[in-house]
CSV table of C-alpha atoms and ligand atoms in Angstrom, one decimal:
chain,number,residue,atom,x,y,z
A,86,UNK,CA,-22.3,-8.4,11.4
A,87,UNK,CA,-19.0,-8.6,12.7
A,88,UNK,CA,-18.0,-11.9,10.8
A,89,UNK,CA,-18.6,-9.9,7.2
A,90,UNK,CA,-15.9,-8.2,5.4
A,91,UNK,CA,-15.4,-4.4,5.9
A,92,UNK,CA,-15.4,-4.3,2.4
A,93,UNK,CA,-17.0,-6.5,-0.4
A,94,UNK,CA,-16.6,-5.2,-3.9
A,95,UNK,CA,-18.0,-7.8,-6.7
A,96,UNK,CA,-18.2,-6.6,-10.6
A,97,UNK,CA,-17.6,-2.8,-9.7
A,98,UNK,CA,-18.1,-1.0,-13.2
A,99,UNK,CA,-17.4,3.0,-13.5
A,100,UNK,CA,-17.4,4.7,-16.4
A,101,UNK,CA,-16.9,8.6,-16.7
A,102,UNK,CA,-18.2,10.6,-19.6
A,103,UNK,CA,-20.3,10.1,-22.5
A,104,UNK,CA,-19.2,9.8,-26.4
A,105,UNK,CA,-16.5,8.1,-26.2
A,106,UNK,CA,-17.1,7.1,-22.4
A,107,UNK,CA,-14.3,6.1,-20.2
A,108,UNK,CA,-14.1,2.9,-18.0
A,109,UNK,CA,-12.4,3.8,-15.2
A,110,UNK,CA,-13.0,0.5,-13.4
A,111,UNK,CA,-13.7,-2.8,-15.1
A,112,UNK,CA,-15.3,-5.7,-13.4
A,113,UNK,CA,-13.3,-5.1,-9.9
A,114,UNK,CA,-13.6,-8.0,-7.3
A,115,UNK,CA,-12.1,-6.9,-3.8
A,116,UNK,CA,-12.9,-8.2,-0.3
A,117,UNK,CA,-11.3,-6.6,2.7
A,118,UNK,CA,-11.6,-8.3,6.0
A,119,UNK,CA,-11.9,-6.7,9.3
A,120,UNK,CA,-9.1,-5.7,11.1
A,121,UNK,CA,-6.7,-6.0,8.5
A,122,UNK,CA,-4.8,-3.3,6.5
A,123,UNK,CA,-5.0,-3.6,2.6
A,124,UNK,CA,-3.4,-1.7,-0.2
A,125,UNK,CA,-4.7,-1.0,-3.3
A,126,UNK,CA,-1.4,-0.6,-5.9
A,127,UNK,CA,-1.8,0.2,-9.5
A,128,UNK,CA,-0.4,2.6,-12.0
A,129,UNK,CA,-1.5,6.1,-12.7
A,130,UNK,CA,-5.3,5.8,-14.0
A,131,UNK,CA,-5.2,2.1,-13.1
A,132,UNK,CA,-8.9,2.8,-11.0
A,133,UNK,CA,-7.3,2.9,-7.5
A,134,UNK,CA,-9.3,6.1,-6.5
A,135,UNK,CA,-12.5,5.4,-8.0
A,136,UNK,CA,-12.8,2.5,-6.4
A,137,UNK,CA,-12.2,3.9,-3.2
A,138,UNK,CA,-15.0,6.7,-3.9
A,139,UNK,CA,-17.2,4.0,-4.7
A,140,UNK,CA,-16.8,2.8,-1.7
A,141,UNK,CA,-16.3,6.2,-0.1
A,142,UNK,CA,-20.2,7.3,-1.4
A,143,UNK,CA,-18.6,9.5,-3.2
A,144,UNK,CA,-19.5,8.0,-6.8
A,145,UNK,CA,-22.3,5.5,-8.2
A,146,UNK,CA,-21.1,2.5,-9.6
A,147,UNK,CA,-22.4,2.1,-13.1
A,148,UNK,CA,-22.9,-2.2,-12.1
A,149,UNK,CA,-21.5,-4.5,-9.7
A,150,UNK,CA,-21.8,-4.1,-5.9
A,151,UNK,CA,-20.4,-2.2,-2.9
A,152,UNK,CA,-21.1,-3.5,0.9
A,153,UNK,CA,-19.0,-1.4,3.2
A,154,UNK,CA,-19.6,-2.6,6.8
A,155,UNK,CA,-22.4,-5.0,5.2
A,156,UNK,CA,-24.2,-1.8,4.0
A,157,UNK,CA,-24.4,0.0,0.4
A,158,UNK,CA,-22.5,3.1,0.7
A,159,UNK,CA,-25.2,5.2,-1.3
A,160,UNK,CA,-28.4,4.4,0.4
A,161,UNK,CA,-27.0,3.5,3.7
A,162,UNK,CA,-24.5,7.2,3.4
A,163,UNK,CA,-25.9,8.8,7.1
A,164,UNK,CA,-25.6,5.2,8.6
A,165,UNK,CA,-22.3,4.5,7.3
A,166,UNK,CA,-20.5,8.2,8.0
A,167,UNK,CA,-20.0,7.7,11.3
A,168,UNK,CA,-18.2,4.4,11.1
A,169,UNK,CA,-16.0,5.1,8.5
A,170,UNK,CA,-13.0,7.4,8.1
A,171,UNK,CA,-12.1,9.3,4.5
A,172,UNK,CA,-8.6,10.7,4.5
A,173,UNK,CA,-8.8,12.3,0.2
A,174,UNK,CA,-5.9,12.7,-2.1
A,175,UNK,CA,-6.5,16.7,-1.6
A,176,UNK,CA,-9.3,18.8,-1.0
A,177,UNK,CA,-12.4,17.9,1.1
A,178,UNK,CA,-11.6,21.0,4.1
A,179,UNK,CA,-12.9,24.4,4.1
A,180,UNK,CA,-9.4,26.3,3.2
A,181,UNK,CA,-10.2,29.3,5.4
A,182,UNK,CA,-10.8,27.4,8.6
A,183,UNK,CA,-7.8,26.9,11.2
A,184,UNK,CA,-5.8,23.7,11.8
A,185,UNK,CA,-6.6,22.4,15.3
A,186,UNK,CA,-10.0,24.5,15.6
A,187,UNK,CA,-11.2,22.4,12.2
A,188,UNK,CA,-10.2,19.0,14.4
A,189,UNK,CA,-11.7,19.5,17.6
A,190,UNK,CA,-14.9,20.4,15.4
A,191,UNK,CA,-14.9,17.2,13.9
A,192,UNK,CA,-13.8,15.3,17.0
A,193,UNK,CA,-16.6,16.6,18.3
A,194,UNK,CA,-19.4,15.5,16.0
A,195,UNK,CA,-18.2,12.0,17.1
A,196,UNK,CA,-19.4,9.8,20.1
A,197,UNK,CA,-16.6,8.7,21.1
A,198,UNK,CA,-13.3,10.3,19.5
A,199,UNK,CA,-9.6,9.9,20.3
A,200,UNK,CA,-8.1,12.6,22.0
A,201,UNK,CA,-7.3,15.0,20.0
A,202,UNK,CA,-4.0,16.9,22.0
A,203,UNK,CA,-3.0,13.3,21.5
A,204,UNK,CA,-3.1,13.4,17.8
A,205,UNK,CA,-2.0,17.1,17.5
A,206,UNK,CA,1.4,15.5,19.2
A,207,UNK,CA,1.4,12.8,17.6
A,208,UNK,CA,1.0,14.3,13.9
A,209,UNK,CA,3.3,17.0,15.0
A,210,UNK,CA,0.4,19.8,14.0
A,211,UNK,CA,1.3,21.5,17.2
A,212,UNK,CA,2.6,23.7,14.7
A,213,UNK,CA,-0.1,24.4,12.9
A,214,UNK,CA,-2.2,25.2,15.5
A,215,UNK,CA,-4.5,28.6,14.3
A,216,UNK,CA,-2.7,28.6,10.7
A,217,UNK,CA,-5.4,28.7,7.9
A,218,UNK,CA,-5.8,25.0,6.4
A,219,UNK,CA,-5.0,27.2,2.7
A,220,UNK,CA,-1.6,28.3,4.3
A,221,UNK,CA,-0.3,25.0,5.7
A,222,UNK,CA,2.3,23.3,3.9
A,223,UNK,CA,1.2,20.5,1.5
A,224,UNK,CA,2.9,17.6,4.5
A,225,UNK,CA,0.7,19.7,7.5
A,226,UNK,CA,-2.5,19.7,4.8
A,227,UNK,CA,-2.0,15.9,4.9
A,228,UNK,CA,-1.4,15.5,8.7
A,229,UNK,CA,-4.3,17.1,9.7
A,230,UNK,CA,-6.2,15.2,6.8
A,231,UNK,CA,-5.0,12.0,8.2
A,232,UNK,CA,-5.9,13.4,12.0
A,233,UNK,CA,-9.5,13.9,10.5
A,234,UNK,CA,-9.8,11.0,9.0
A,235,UNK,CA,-9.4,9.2,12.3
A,236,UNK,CA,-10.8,11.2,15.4
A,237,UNK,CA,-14.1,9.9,15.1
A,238,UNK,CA,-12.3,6.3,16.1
A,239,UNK,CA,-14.0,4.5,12.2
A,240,UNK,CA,-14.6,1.1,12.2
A,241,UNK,CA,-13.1,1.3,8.9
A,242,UNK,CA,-10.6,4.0,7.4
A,243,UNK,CA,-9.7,5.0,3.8
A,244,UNK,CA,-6.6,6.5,3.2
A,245,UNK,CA,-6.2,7.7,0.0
A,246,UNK,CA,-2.5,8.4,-0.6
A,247,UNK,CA,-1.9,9.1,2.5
A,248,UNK,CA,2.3,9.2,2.8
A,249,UNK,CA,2.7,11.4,-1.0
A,250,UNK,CA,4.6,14.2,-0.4
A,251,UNK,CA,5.2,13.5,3.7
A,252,UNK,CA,8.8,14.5,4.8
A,253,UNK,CA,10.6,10.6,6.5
A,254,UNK,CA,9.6,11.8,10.0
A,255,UNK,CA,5.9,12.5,8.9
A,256,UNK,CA,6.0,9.0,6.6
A,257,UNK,CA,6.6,7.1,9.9
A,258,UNK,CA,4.3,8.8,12.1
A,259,UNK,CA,1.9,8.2,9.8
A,260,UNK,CA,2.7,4.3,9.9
A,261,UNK,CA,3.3,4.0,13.4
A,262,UNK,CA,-1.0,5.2,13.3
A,263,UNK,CA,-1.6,2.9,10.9
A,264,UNK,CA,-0.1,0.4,12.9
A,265,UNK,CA,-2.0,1.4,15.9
A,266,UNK,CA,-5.0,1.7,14.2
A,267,UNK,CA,-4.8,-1.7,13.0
A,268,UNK,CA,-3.7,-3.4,16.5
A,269,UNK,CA,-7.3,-1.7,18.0
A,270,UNK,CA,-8.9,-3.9,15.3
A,271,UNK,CA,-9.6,-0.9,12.8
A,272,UNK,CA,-9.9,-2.1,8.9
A,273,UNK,CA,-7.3,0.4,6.9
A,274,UNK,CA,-8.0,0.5,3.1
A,275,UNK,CA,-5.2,2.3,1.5
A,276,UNK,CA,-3.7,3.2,-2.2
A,277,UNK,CA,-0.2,4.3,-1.5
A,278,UNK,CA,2.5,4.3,-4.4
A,279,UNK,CA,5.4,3.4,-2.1
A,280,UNK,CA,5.6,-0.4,-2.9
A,281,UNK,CA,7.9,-0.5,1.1
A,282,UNK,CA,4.8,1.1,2.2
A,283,UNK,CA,2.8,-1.4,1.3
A,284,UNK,CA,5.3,-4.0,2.1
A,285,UNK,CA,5.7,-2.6,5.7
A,286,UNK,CA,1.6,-2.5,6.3
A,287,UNK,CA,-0.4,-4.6,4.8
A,288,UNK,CA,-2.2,-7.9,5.7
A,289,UNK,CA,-3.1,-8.1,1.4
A,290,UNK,CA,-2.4,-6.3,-1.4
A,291,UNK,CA,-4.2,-5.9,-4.4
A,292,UNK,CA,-2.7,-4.9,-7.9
A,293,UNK,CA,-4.8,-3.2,-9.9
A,294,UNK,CA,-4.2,-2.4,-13.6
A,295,UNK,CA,-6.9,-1.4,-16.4
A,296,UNK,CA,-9.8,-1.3,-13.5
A,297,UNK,CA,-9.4,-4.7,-11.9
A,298,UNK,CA,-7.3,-7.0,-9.8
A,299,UNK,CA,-4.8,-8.4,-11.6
A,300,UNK,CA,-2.9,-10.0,-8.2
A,301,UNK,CA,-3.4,-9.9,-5.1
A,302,UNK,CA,-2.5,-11.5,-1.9
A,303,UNK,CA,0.1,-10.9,1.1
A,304,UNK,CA,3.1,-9.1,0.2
A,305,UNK,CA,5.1,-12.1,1.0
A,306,UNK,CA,3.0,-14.5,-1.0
A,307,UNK,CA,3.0,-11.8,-3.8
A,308,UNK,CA,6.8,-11.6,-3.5
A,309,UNK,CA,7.9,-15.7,-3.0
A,310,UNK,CA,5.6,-16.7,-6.6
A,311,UNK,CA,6.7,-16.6,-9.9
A,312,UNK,CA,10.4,-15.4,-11.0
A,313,UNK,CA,13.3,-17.1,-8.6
A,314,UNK,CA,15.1,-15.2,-6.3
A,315,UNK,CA,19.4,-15.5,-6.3
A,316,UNK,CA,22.5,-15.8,-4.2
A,317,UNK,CA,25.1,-13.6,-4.9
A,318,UNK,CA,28.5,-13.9,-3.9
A,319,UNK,CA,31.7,-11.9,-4.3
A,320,UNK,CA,35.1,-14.2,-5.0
A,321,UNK,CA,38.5,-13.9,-6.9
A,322,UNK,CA,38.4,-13.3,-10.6
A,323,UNK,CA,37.5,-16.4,-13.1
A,324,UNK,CA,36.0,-19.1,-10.9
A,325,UNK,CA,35.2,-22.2,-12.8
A,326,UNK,CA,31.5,-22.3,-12.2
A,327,UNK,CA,30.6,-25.7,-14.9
A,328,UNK,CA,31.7,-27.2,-11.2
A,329,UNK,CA,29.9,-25.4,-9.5
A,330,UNK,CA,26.7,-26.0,-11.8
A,331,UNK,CA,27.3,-29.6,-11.6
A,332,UNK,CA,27.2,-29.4,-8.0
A,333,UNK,CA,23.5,-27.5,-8.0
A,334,UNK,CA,20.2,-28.9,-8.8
A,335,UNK,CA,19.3,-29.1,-12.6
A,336,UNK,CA,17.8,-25.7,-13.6
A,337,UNK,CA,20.0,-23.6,-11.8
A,338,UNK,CA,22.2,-20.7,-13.0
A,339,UNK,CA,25.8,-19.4,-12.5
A,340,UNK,CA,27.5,-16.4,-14.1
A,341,UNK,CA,29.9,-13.8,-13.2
A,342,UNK,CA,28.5,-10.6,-14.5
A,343,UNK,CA,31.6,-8.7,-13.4
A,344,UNK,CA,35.1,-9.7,-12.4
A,345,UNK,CA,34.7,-11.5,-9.1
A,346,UNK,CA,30.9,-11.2,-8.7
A,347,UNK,CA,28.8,-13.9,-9.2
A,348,UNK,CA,25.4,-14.9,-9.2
A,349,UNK,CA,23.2,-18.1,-8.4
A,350,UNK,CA,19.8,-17.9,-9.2
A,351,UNK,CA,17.6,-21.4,-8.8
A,352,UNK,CA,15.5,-22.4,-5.6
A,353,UNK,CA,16.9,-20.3,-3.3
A,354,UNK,CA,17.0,-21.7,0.0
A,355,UNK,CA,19.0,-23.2,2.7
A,356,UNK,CA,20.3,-26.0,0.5
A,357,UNK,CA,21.5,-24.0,-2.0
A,358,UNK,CA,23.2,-21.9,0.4
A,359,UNK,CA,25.0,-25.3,1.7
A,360,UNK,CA,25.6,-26.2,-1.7
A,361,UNK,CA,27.5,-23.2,-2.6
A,362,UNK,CA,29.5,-22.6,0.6
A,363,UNK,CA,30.7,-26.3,0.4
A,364,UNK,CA,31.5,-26.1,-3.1
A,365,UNK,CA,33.4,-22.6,-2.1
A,366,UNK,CA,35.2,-25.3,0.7
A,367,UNK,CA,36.4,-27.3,-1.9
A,368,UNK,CA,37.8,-24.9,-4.2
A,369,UNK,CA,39.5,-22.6,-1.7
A,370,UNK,CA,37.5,-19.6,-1.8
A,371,UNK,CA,37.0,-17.2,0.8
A,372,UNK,CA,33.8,-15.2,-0.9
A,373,UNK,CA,34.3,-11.5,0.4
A,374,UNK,CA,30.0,-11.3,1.2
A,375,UNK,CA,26.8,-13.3,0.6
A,376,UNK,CA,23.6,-11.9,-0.1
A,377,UNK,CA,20.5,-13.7,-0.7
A,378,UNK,CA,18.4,-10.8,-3.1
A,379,UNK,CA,14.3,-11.9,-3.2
A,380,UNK,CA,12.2,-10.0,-5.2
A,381,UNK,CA,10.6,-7.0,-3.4
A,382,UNK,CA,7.0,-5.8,-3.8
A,383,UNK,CA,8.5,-3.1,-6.5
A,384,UNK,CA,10.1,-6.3,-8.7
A,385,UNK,CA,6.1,-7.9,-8.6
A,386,UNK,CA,4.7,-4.6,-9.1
A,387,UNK,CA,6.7,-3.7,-12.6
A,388,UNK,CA,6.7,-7.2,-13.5
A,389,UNK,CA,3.2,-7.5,-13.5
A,390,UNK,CA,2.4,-3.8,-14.7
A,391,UNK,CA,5.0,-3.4,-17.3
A,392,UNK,CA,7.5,-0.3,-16.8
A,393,UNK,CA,5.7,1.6,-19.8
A,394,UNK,CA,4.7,5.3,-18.3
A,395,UNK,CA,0.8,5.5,-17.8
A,396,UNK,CA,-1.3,8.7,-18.4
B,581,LIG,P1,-3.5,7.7,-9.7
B,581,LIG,O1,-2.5,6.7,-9.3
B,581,LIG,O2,-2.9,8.6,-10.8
B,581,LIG,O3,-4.1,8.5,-8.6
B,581,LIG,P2,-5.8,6.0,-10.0
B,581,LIG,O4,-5.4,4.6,-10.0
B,581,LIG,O5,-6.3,6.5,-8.6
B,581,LIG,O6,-4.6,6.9,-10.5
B,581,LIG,P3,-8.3,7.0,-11.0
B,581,LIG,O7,-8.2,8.4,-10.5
B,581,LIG,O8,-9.3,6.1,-10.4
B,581,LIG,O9,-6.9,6.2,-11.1
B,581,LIG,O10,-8.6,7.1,-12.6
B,581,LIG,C1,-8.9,6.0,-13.4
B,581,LIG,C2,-9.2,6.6,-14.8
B,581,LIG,O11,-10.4,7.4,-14.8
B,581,LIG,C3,-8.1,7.5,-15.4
B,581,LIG,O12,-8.0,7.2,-16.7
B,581,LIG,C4,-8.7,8.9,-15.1
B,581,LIG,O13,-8.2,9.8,-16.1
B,581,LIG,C5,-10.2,8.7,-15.3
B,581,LIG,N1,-10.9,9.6,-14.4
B,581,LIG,C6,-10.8,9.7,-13.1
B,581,LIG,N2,-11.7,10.6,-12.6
B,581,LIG,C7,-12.3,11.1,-13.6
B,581,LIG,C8,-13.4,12.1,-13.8
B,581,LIG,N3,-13.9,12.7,-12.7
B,581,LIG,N4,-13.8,12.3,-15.0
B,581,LIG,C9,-13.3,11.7,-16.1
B,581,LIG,N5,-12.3,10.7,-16.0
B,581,LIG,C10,-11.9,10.5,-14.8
């Protein structure tokens, strides 16, 4: 039904192994609504990719439940393949077969699939053309992944990945077809490490750390809650800032962390701003620049995750 989420993920458990067995994924609640593009963030081993497979077919869940297009990705696998698009971290293509010839085959297992010239250019895997998928480079192996993924026109794509390793020109074609893909009301799941990915993408985010959500919600939301952001302003040396304190709302902070640079942080916003520039008025100073800083996506991301290195 069109209303239902293109993906609704409640309790997912996954464990791998026996004696001691390891939970991968640990009571995950996700819903991804149609036609939006969500990314899945988390650590290494955070669960990002099993989750994914879950959903993908690829693995059973070991409790909770899975509706991908309303339907349960296991029983439901020859139903569900053609309306969904699977770009893997690696792996997946047969590595003798040759670039272009391995798309066309695949476009044309599809109904209805996007033109595939279109998607060579587009990709830049003009290239590539009768190369061996084995001797592409690693960026080509994950163009013509990504052009897989999508021929078929899915209602829904995964994308696990999809930017690691991709040269800047590659990285933006690949987001001006996420993009696209989005504005022709495809749903885009994808785990990307590149917090400006994400930030440049997606409709919601969801953290994941220890195999469940542990935020989520639009990057801006993510960014605006929880620490402040700050004003920082360049001036002569040894400003006396107790004035300009008094002149700010209570719970506000001035320093100069280096000769002549100083920083405001409080409630940012256009009152502030005022606040300062009039108090800069009164005292004579010309600041040399003013920057607002807010916290990016990366700031959440390690303040939320910790800056530890995961296994
Ligand atoms: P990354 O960012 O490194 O890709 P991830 O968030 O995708 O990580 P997963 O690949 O889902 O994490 O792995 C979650 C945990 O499950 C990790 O501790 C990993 O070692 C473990 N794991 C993943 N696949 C298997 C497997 N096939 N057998 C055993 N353990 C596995």
């Amino acid at each position: 039904m069109e209303h239902e989420p293109a993906v609704e993920v409640a309790g997912l458990v996954k464990r791998y192994g026996t004696r001691p067995a390891k939970t991968a994924v640990d009571g995950l609640d996700l819903t991804v609504l149609r036609g939006t593009v969500t990314a899945v963030l988390g650590p290494n081993g955070a669960g990002k990719t099993t989750t994914v497979e879950v959903c993908e077919g690829f693995r059973r869940p070991d409790a909770g439940t899975v509706r991908v297009l309303g339907l349960d990705p296991l029983r439901d696998a020859a139903a569900l393949r053609p309306r969904i698009g699977v770009m893997l971290q690696s792996g997946g293509v047969y590595p003798g077969a040759r670039a272009q010839e391995m798309l066309r085959h695949t476009a044309r297992l599809h109904a209805d699939p996007l033109d595939v010239d279109m998607l060579v250019e587009r990709l830049g895997l003009d290239a590539c053309g009768r190369t061996a998928y084995r001797r592409l480079s690693g960026g080509q192996q994950q163009r013509l992944a990504l052009a897989m993924a999508v021929v078929g026109r899915p209602e829904l794509v995964f994308l696990d990945e999809p930017t690691a390793g991709l040269d800047p020109q590659a990285r933006r074609a690949t987001w001006d077809l996420v993009r696209e893909l989005r504005a022709d009301g495809v749903s885009v799941v994808l785990t990307t490490h590149f917090m400006d990915e994400a930030e440049q993408l997606a409709d919601h985010v969801a953290i994941i750390d220890g195999g469940r959500v542990i935020a989520e919600g639009s990057p801006a939301r993510l960014c605006r809650g929880g620490a402040e952001n700050s004003l920082r302003f360049g001036g002569r040396p040894g400003l006396d800032l107790e004035t300009l304190l008094k002149a700010l709302p209570p719970d506000s902070v001035a320093v100069e962390p280096s000769p002549g640079s100083y920083r405001v942080q409080g409630d940012v916003g256009p009152q502030l701003l005022a606040t300062v520039a009039s108090w800069c008025a009164q005292h004579g100073v010309m600041p040399d620049s003013i920057t607002v800083e807010r916290r990016t996506l990366e700031d959440v991301f390690l303040e939320l995750t910790g800056k530890e290195l995961r296994g």
